[in-house]
JSON list of C-alpha atoms in Angstrom, two decimals:
[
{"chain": "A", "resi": 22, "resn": "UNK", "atom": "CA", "xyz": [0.00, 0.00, 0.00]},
{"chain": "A", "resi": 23, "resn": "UNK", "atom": "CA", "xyz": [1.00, 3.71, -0.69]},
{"chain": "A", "resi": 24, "resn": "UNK", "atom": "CA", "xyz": [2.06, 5.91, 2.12]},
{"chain": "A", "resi": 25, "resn": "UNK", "atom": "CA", "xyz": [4.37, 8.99, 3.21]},
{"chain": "A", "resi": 26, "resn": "UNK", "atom": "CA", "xyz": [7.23, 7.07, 1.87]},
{"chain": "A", "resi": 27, "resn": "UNK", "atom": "CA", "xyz": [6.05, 6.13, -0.98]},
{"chain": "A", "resi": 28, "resn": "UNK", "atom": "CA", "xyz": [7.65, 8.30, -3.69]},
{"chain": "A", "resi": 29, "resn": "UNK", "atom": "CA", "xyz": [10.77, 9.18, -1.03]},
{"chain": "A", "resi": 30, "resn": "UNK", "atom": "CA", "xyz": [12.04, 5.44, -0.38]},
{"chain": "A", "resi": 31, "resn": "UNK", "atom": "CA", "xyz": [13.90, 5.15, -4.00]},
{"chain": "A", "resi": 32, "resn": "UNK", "atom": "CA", "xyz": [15.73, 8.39, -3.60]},
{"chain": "A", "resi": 33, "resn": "UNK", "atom": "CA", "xyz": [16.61, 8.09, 0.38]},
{"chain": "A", "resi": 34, "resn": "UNK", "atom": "CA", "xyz": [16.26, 4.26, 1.02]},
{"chain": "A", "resi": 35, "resn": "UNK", "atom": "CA", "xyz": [14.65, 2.21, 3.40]},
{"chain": "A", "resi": 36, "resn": "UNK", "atom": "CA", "xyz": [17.82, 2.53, 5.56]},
{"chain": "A", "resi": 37, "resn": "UNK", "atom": "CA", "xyz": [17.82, 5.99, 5.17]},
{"chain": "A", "resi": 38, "resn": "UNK", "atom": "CA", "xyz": [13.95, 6.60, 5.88]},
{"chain": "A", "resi": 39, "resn": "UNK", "atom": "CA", "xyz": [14.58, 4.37, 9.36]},
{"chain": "A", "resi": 40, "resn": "UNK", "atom": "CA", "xyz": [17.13, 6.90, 10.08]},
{"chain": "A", "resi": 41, "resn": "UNK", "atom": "CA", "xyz": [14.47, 9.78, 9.54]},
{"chain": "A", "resi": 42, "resn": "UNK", "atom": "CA", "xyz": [11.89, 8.01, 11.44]},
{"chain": "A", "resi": 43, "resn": "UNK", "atom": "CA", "xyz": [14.69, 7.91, 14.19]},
{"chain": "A", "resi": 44, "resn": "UNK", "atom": "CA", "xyz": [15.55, 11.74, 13.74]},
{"chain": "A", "resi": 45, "resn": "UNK", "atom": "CA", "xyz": [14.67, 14.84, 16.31]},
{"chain": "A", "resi": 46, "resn": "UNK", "atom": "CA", "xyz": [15.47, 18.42, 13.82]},
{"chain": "A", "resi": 47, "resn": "UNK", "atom": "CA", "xyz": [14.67, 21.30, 15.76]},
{"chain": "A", "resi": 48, "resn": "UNK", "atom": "CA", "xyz": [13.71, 24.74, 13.63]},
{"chain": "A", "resi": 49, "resn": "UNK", "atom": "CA", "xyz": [14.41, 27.94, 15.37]},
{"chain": "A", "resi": 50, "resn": "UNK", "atom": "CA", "xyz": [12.06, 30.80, 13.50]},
{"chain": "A", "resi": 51, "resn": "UNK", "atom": "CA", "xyz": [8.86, 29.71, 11.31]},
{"chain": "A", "resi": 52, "resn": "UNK", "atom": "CA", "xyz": [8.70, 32.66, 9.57]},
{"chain": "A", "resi": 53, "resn": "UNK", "atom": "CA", "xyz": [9.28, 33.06, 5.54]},
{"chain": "A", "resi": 54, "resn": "UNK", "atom": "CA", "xyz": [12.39, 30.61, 5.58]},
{"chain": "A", "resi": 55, "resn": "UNK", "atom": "CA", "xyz": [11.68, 28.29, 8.58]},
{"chain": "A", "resi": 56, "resn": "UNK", "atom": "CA", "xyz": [8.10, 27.69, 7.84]},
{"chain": "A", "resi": 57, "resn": "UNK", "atom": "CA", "xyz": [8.71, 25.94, 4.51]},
{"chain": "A", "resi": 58, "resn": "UNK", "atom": "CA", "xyz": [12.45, 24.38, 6.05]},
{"chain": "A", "resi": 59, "resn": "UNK", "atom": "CA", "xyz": [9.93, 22.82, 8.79]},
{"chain": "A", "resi": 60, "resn": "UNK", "atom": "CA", "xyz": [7.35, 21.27, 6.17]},
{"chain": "A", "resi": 61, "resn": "UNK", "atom": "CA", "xyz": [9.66, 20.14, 4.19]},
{"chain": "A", "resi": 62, "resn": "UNK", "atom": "CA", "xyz": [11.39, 18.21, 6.91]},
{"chain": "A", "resi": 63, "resn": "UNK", "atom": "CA", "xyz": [7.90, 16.83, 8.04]},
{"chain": "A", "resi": 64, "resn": "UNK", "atom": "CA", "xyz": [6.74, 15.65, 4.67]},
{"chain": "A", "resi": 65, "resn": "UNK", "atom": "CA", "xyz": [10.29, 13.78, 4.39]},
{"chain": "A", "resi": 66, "resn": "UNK", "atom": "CA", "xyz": [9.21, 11.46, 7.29]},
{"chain": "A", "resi": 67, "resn": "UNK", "atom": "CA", "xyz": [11.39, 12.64, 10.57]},
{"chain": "A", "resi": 68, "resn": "UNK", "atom": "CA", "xyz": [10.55, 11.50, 13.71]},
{"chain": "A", "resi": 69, "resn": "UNK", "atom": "CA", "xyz": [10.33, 14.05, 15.50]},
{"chain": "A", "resi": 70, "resn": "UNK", "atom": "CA", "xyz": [10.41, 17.94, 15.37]},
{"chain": "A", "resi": 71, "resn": "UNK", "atom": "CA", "xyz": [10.44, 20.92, 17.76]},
{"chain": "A", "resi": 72, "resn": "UNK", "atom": "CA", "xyz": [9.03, 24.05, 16.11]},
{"chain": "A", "resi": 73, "resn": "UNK", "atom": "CA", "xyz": [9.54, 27.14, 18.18]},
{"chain": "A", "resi": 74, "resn": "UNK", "atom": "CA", "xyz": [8.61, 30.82, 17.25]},
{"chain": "A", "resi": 75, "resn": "UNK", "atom": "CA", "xyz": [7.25, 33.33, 19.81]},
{"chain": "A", "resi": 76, "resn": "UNK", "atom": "CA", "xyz": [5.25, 35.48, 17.60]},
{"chain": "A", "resi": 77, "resn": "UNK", "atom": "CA", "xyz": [1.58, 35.11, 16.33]},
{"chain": "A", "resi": 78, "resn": "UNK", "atom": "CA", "xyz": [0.20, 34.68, 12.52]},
{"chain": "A", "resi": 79, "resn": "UNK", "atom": "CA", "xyz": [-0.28, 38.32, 10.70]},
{"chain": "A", "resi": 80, "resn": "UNK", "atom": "CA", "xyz": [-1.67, 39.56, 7.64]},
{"chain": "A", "resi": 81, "resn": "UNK", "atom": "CA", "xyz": [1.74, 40.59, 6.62]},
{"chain": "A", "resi": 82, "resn": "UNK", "atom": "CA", "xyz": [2.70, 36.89, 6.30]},
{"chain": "A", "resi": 83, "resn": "UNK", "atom": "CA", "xyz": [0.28, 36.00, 3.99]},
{"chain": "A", "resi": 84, "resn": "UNK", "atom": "CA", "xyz": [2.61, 36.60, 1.36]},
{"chain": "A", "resi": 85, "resn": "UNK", "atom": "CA", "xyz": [5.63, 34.71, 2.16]},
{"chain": "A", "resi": 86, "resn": "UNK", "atom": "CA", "xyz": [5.12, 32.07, 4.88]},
{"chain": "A", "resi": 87, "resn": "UNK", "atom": "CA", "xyz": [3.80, 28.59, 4.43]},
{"chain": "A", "resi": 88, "resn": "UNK", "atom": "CA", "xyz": [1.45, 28.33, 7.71]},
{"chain": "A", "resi": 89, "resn": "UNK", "atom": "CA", "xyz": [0.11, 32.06, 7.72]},
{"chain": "A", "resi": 90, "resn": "UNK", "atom": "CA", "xyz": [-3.38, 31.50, 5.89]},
{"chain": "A", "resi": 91, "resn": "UNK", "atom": "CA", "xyz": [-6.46, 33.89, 6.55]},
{"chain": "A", "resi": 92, "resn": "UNK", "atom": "CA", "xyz": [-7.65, 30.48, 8.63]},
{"chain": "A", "resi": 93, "resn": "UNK", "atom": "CA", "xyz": [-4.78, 31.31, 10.84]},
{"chain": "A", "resi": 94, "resn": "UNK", "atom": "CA", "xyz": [-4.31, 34.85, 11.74]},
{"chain": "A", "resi": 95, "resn": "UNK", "atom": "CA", "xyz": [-4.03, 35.38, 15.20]},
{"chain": "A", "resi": 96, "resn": "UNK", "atom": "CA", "xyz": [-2.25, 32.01, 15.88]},
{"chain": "A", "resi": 97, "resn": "UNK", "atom": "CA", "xyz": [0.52, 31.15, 17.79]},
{"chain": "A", "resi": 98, "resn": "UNK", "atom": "CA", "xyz": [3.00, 30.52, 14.75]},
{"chain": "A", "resi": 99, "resn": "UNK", "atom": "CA", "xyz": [4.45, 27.35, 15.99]},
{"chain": "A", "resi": 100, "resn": "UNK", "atom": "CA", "xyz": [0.61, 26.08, 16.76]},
{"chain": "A", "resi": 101, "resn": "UNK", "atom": "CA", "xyz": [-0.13, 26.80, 13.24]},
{"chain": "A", "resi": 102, "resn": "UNK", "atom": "CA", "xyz": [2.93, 24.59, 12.34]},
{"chain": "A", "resi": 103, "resn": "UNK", "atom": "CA", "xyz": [2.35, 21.76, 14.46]},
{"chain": "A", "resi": 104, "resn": "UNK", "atom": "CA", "xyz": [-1.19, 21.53, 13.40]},
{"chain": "A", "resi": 105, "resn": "UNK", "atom": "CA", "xyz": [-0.35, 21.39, 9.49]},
{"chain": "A", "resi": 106, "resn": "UNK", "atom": "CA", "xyz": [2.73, 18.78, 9.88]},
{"chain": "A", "resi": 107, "resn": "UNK", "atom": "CA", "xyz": [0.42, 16.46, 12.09]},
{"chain": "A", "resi": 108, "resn": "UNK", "atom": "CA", "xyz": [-1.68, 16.63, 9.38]},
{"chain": "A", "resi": 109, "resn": "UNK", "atom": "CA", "xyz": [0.92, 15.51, 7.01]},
{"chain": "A", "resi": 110, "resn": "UNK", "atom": "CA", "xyz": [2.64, 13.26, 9.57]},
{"chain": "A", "resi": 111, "resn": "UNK", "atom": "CA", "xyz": [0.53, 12.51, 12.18]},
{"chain": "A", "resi": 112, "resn": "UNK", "atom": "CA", "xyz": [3.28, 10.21, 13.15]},
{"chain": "A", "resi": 113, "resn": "UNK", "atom": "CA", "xyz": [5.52, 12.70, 14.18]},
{"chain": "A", "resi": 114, "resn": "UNK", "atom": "CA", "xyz": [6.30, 13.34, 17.37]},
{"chain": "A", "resi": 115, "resn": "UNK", "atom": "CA", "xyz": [5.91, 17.59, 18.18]},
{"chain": "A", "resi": 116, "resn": "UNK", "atom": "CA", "xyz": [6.76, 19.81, 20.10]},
{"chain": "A", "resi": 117, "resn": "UNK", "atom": "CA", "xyz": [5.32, 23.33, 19.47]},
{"chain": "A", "resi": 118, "resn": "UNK", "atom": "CA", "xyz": [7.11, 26.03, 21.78]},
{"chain": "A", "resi": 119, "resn": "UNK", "atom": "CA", "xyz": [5.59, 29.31, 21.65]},
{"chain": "A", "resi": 120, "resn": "UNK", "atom": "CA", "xyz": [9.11, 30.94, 22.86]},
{"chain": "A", "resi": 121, "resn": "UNK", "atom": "CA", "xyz": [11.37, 34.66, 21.59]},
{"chain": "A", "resi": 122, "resn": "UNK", "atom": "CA", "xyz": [14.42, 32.44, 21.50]},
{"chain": "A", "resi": 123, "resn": "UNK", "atom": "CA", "xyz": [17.46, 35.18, 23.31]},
{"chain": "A", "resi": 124, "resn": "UNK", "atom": "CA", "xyz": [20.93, 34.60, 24.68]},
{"chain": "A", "resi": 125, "resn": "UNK", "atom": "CA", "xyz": [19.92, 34.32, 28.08]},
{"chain": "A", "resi": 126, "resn": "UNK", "atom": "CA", "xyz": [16.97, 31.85, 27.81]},
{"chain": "A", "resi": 127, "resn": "UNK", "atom": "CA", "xyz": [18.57, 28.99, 24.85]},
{"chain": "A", "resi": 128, "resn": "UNK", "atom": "CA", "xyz": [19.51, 26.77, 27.70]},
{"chain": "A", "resi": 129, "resn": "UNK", "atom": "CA", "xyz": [15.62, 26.02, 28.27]},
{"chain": "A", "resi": 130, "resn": "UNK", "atom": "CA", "xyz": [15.42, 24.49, 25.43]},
{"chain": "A", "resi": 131, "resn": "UNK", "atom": "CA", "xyz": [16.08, 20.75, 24.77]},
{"chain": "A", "resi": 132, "resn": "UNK", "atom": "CA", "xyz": [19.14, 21.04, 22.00]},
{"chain": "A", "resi": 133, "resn": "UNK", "atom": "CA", "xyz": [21.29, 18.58, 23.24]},
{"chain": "A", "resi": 134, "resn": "UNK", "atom": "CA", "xyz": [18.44, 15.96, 22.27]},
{"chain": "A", "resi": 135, "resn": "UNK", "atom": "CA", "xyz": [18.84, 17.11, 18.45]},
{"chain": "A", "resi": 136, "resn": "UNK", "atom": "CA", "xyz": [20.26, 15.60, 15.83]},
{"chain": "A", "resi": 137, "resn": "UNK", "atom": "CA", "xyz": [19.95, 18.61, 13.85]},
{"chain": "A", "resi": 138, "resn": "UNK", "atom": "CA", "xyz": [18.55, 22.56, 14.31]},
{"chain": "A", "resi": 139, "resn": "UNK", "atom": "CA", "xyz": [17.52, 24.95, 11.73]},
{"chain": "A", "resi": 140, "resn": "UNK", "atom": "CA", "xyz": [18.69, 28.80, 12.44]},
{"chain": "A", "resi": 141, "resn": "UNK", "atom": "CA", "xyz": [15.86, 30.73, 10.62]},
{"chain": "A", "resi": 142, "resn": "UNK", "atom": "CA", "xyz": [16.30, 33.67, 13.57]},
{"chain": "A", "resi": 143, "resn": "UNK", "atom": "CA", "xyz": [16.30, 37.32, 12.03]},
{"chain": "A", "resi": 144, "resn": "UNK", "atom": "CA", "xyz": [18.16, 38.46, 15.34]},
{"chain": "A", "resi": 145, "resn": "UNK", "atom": "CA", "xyz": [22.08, 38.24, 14.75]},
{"chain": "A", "resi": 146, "resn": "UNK", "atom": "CA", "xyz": [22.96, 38.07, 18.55]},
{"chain": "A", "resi": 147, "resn": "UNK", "atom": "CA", "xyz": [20.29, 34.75, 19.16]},
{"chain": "A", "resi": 148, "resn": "UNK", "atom": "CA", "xyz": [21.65, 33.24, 15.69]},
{"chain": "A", "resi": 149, "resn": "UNK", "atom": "CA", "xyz": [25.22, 33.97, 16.78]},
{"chain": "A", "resi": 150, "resn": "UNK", "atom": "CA", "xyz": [24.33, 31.99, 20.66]},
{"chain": "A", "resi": 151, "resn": "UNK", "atom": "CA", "xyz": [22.38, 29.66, 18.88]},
{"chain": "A", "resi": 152, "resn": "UNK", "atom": "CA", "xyz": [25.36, 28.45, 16.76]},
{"chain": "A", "resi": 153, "resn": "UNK", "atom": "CA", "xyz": [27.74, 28.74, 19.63]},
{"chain": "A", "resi": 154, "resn": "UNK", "atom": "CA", "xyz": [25.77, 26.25, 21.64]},
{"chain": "A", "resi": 155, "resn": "UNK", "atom": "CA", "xyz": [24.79, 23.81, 18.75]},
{"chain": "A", "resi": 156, "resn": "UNK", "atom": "CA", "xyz": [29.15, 23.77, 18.56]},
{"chain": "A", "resi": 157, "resn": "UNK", "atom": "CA", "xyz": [29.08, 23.42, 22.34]},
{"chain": "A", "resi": 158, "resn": "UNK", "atom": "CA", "xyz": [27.14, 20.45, 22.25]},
{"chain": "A", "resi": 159, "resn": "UNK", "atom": "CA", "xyz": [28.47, 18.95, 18.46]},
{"chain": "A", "resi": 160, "resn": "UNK", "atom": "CA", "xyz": [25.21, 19.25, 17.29]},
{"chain": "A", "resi": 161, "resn": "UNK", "atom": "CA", "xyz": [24.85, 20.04, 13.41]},
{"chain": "A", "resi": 162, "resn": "UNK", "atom": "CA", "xyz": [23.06, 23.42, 12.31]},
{"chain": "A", "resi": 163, "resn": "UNK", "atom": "CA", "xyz": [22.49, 25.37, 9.60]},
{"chain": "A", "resi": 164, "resn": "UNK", "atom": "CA", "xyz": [21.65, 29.01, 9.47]},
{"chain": "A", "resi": 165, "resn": "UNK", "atom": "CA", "xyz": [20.12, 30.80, 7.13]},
{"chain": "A", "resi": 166, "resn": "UNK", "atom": "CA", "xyz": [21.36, 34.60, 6.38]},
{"chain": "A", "resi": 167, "resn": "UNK", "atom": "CA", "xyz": [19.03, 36.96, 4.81]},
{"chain": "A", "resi": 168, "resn": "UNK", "atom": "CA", "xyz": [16.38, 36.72, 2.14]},
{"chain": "A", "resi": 169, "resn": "UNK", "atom": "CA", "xyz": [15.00, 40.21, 2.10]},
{"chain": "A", "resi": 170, "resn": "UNK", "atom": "CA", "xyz": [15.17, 42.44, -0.56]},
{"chain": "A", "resi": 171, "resn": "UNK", "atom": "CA", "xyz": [16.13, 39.93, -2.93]},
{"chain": "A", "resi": 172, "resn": "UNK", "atom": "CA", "xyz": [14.34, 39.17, -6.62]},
{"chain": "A", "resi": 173, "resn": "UNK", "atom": "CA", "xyz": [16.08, 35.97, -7.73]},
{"chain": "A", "resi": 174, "resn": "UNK", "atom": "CA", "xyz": [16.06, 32.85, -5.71]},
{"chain": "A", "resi": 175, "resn": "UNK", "atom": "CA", "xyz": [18.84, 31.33, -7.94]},
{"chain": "A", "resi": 176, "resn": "UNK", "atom": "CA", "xyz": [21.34, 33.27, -6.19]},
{"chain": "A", "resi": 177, "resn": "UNK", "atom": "CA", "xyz": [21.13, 31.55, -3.19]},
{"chain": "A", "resi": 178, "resn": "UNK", "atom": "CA", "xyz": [23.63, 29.17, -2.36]},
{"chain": "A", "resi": 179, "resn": "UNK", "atom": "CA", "xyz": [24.62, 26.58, 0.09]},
{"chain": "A", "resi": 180, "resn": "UNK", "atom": "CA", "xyz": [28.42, 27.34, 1.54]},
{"chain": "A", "resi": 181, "resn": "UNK", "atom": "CA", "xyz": [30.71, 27.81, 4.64]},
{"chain": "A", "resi": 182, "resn": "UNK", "atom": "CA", "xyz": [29.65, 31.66, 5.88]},
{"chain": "A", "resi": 183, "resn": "UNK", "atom": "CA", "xyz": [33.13, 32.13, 5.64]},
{"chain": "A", "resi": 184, "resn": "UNK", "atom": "CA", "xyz": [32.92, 31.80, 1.64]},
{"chain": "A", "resi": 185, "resn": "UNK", "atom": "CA", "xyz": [29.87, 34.31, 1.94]},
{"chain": "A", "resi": 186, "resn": "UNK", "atom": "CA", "xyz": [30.06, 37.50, -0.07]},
{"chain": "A", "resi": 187, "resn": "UNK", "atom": "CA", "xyz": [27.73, 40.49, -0.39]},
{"chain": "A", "resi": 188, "resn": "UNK", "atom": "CA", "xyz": [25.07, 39.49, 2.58]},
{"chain": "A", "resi": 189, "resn": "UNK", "atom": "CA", "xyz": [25.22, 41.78, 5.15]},
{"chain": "A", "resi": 190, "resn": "UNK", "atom": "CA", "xyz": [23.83, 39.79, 7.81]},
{"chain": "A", "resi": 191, "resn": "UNK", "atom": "CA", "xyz": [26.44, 36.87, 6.85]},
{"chain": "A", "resi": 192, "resn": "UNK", "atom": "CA", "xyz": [29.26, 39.59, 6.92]},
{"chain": "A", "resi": 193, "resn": "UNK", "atom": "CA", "xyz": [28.14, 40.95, 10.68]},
{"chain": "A", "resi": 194, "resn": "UNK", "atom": "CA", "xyz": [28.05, 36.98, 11.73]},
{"chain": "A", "resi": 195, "resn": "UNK", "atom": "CA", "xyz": [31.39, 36.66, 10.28]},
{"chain": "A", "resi": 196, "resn": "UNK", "atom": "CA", "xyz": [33.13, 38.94, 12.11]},
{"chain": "A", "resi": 197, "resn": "UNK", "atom": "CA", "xyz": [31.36, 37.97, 15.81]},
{"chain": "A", "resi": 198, "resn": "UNK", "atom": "CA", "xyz": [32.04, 33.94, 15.19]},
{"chain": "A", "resi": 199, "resn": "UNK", "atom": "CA", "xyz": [35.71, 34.65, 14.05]},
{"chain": "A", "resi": 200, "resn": "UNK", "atom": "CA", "xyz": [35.97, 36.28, 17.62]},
{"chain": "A", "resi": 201, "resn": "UNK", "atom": "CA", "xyz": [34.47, 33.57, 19.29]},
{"chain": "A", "resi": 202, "resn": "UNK", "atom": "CA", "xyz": [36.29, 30.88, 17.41]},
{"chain": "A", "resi": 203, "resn": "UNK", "atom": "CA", "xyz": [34.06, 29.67, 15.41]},
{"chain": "A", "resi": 204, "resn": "UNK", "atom": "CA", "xyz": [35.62, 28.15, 12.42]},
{"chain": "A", "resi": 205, "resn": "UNK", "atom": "CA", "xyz": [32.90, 26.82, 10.22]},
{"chain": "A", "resi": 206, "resn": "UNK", "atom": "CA", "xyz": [29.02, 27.29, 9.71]},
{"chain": "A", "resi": 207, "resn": "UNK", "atom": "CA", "xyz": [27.02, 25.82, 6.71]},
{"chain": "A", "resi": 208, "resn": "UNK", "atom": "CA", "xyz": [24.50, 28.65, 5.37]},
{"chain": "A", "resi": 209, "resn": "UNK", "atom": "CA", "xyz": [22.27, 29.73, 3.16]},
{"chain": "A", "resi": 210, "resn": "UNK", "atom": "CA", "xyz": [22.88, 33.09, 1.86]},
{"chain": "A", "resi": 211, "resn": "UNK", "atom": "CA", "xyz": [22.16, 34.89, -1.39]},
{"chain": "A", "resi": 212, "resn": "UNK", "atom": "CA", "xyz": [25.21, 36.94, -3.74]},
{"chain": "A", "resi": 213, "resn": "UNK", "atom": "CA", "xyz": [22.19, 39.15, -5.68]},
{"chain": "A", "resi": 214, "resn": "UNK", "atom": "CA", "xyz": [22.54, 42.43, -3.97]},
{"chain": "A", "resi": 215, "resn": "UNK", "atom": "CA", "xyz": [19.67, 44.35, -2.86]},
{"chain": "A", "resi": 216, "resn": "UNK", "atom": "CA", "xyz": [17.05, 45.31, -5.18]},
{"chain": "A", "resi": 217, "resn": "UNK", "atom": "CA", "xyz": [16.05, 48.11, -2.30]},
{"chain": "A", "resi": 218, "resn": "UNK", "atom": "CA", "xyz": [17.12, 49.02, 0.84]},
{"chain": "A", "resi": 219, "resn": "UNK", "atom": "CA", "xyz": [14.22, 48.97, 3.53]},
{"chain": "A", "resi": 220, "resn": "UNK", "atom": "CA", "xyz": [13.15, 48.30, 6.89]},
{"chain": "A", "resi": 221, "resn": "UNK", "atom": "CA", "xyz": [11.67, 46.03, 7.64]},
{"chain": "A", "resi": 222, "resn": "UNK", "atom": "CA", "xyz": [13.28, 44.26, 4.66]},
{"chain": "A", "resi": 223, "resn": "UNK", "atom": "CA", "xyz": [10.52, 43.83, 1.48]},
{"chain": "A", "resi": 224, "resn": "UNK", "atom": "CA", "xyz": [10.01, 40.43, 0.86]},
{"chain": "A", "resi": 225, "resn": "UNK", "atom": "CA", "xyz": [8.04, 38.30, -1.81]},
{"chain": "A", "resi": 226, "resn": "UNK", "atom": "CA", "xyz": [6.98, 34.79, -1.96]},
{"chain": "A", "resi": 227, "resn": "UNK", "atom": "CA", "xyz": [9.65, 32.93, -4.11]},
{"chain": "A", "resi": 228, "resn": "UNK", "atom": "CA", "xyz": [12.71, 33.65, -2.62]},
{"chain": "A", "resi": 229, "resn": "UNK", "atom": "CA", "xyz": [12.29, 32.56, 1.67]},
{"chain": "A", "resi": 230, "resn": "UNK", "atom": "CA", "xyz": [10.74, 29.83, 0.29]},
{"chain": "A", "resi": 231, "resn": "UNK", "atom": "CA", "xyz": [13.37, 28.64, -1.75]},
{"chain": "A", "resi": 232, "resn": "UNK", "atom": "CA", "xyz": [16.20, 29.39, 1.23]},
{"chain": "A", "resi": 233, "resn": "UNK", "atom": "CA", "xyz": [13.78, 27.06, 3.33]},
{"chain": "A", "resi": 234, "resn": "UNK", "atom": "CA", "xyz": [13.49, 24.07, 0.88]},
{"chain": "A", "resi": 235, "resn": "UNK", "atom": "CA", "xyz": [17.37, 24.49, 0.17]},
{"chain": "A", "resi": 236, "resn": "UNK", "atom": "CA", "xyz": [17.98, 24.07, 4.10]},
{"chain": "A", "resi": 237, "resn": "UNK", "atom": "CA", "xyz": [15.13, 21.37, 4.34]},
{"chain": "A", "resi": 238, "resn": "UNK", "atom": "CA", "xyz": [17.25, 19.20, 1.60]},
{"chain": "A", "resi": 239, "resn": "UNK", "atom": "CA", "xyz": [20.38, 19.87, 3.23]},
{"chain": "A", "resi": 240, "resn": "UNK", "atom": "CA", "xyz": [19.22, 18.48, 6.48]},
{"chain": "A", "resi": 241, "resn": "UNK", "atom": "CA", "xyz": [17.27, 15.22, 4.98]},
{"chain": "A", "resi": 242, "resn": "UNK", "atom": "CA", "xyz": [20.24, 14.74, 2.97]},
{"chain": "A", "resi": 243, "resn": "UNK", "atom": "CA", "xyz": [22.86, 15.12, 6.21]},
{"chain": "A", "resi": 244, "resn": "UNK", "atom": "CA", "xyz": [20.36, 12.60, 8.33]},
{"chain": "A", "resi": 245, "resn": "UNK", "atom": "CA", "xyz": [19.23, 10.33, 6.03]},
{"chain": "A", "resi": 246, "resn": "UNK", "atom": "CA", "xyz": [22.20, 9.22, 3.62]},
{"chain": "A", "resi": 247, "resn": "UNK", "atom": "CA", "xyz": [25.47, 10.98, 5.19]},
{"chain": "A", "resi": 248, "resn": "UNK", "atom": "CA", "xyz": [25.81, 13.58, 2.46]}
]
């Protein structure tokens, strides 16, 4: 009979889909990139996810994140996701924390039980923690630098940030992990400079998206066959 795995067992294998099954990915941020990094993981067939996010479903999402649907405005964001992937997956194990991730309060939070956390955190100080402890405790992570402004979703790419060129937010996260000794983090980060320059950054619907599929692959990839 058909099921999840289906269509997914030939490219991962049945090996690799028991590794899934036996995966915990955590995803920091469910906004325009971690929203469709999270449903992508869940649709692959892991185990288990924690989805956290401390902010609520607006109108100004509708145009960029995967869970923000008139149906859903006014929701806790990480509610909204845990809702949607159980009813993709309703064998996965979540945990929805409704949490403003900071410096000072990333020790609540169950990372050591991880095999793998997404970074899709606009704040560079909480990214910059956030990657500290995931080295800390040798637990693979992958950030993602920033989206807005951007036209062209081919320009992203999928390198060490210290090959990262033209981002601004990579360049600032550069500079603070060099200090801290941080010699590697796997990113995704665009080279198309900005088409404007605004606060809070423009955005569109083809471009997060993209970032968050990219960073969804890398992970299954990573947990599933080694790669």
């Amino acid at each position: 009979m058909e099921n999840i795995y289906t269509r997914t067992l030939p490219l991962l294998t049945g090996e690799g889909i028991e590794k899934l099954k036996n995966s915990r990915v955590a995803i920091f941020g469910l906004g325009g990139v971690g929203s469709y990094a999270a449903e992508s993981i869940a649709r692959a067939g892991v185990g288990s996810l924690i989805l956290i996010d401390g902010d609520t479903v607006a109108e100004s999402n509708l145009n960029r994140q995967i869970y923000a649907l008139k149906s859903t405005i006014g929701q806790d964001k990480a509610a909204a996701a845990k809702n949607r992937c159980l009813d993709i997956n309703p064998d996965c194990g979540i945990l929805a924390i409704k949490k403003t991730v900071t410096p000072d309060n990333l020790s609540e939070l169950p990372l050591n039980s991880c095999d793998y956390v997404v970074d899709a955190i606009d704040d560079i100080r909480t990214k910059t923690a956030l990657v500290v402890k995931c080295k800390e405790l040798n637990v693979p992570i992958i950030s993602s630098m920033g989206t807005g402004n951007k036209l062209y979703p081919q320009r992203l790419k999928i390198a060490d940030i210290y090959e990262t060129s033209v981002c601004p937010l990579a360049r600032v996260m550069r500079h603070d992990l060099r200090k801290l000794g941080i010699e590697k983090l796997k990113v995704v980060y665009s080279d198309e400079e900005p088409v404007v320059r605004c606060f809070p950054p423009a955005s569109v619907s083809f471009v997060p998206s993209v970032a968050g599929l990219m960073i969804g692959g890398e992970v299954i990839r990573s947990l599933s066959l080694g790669l």
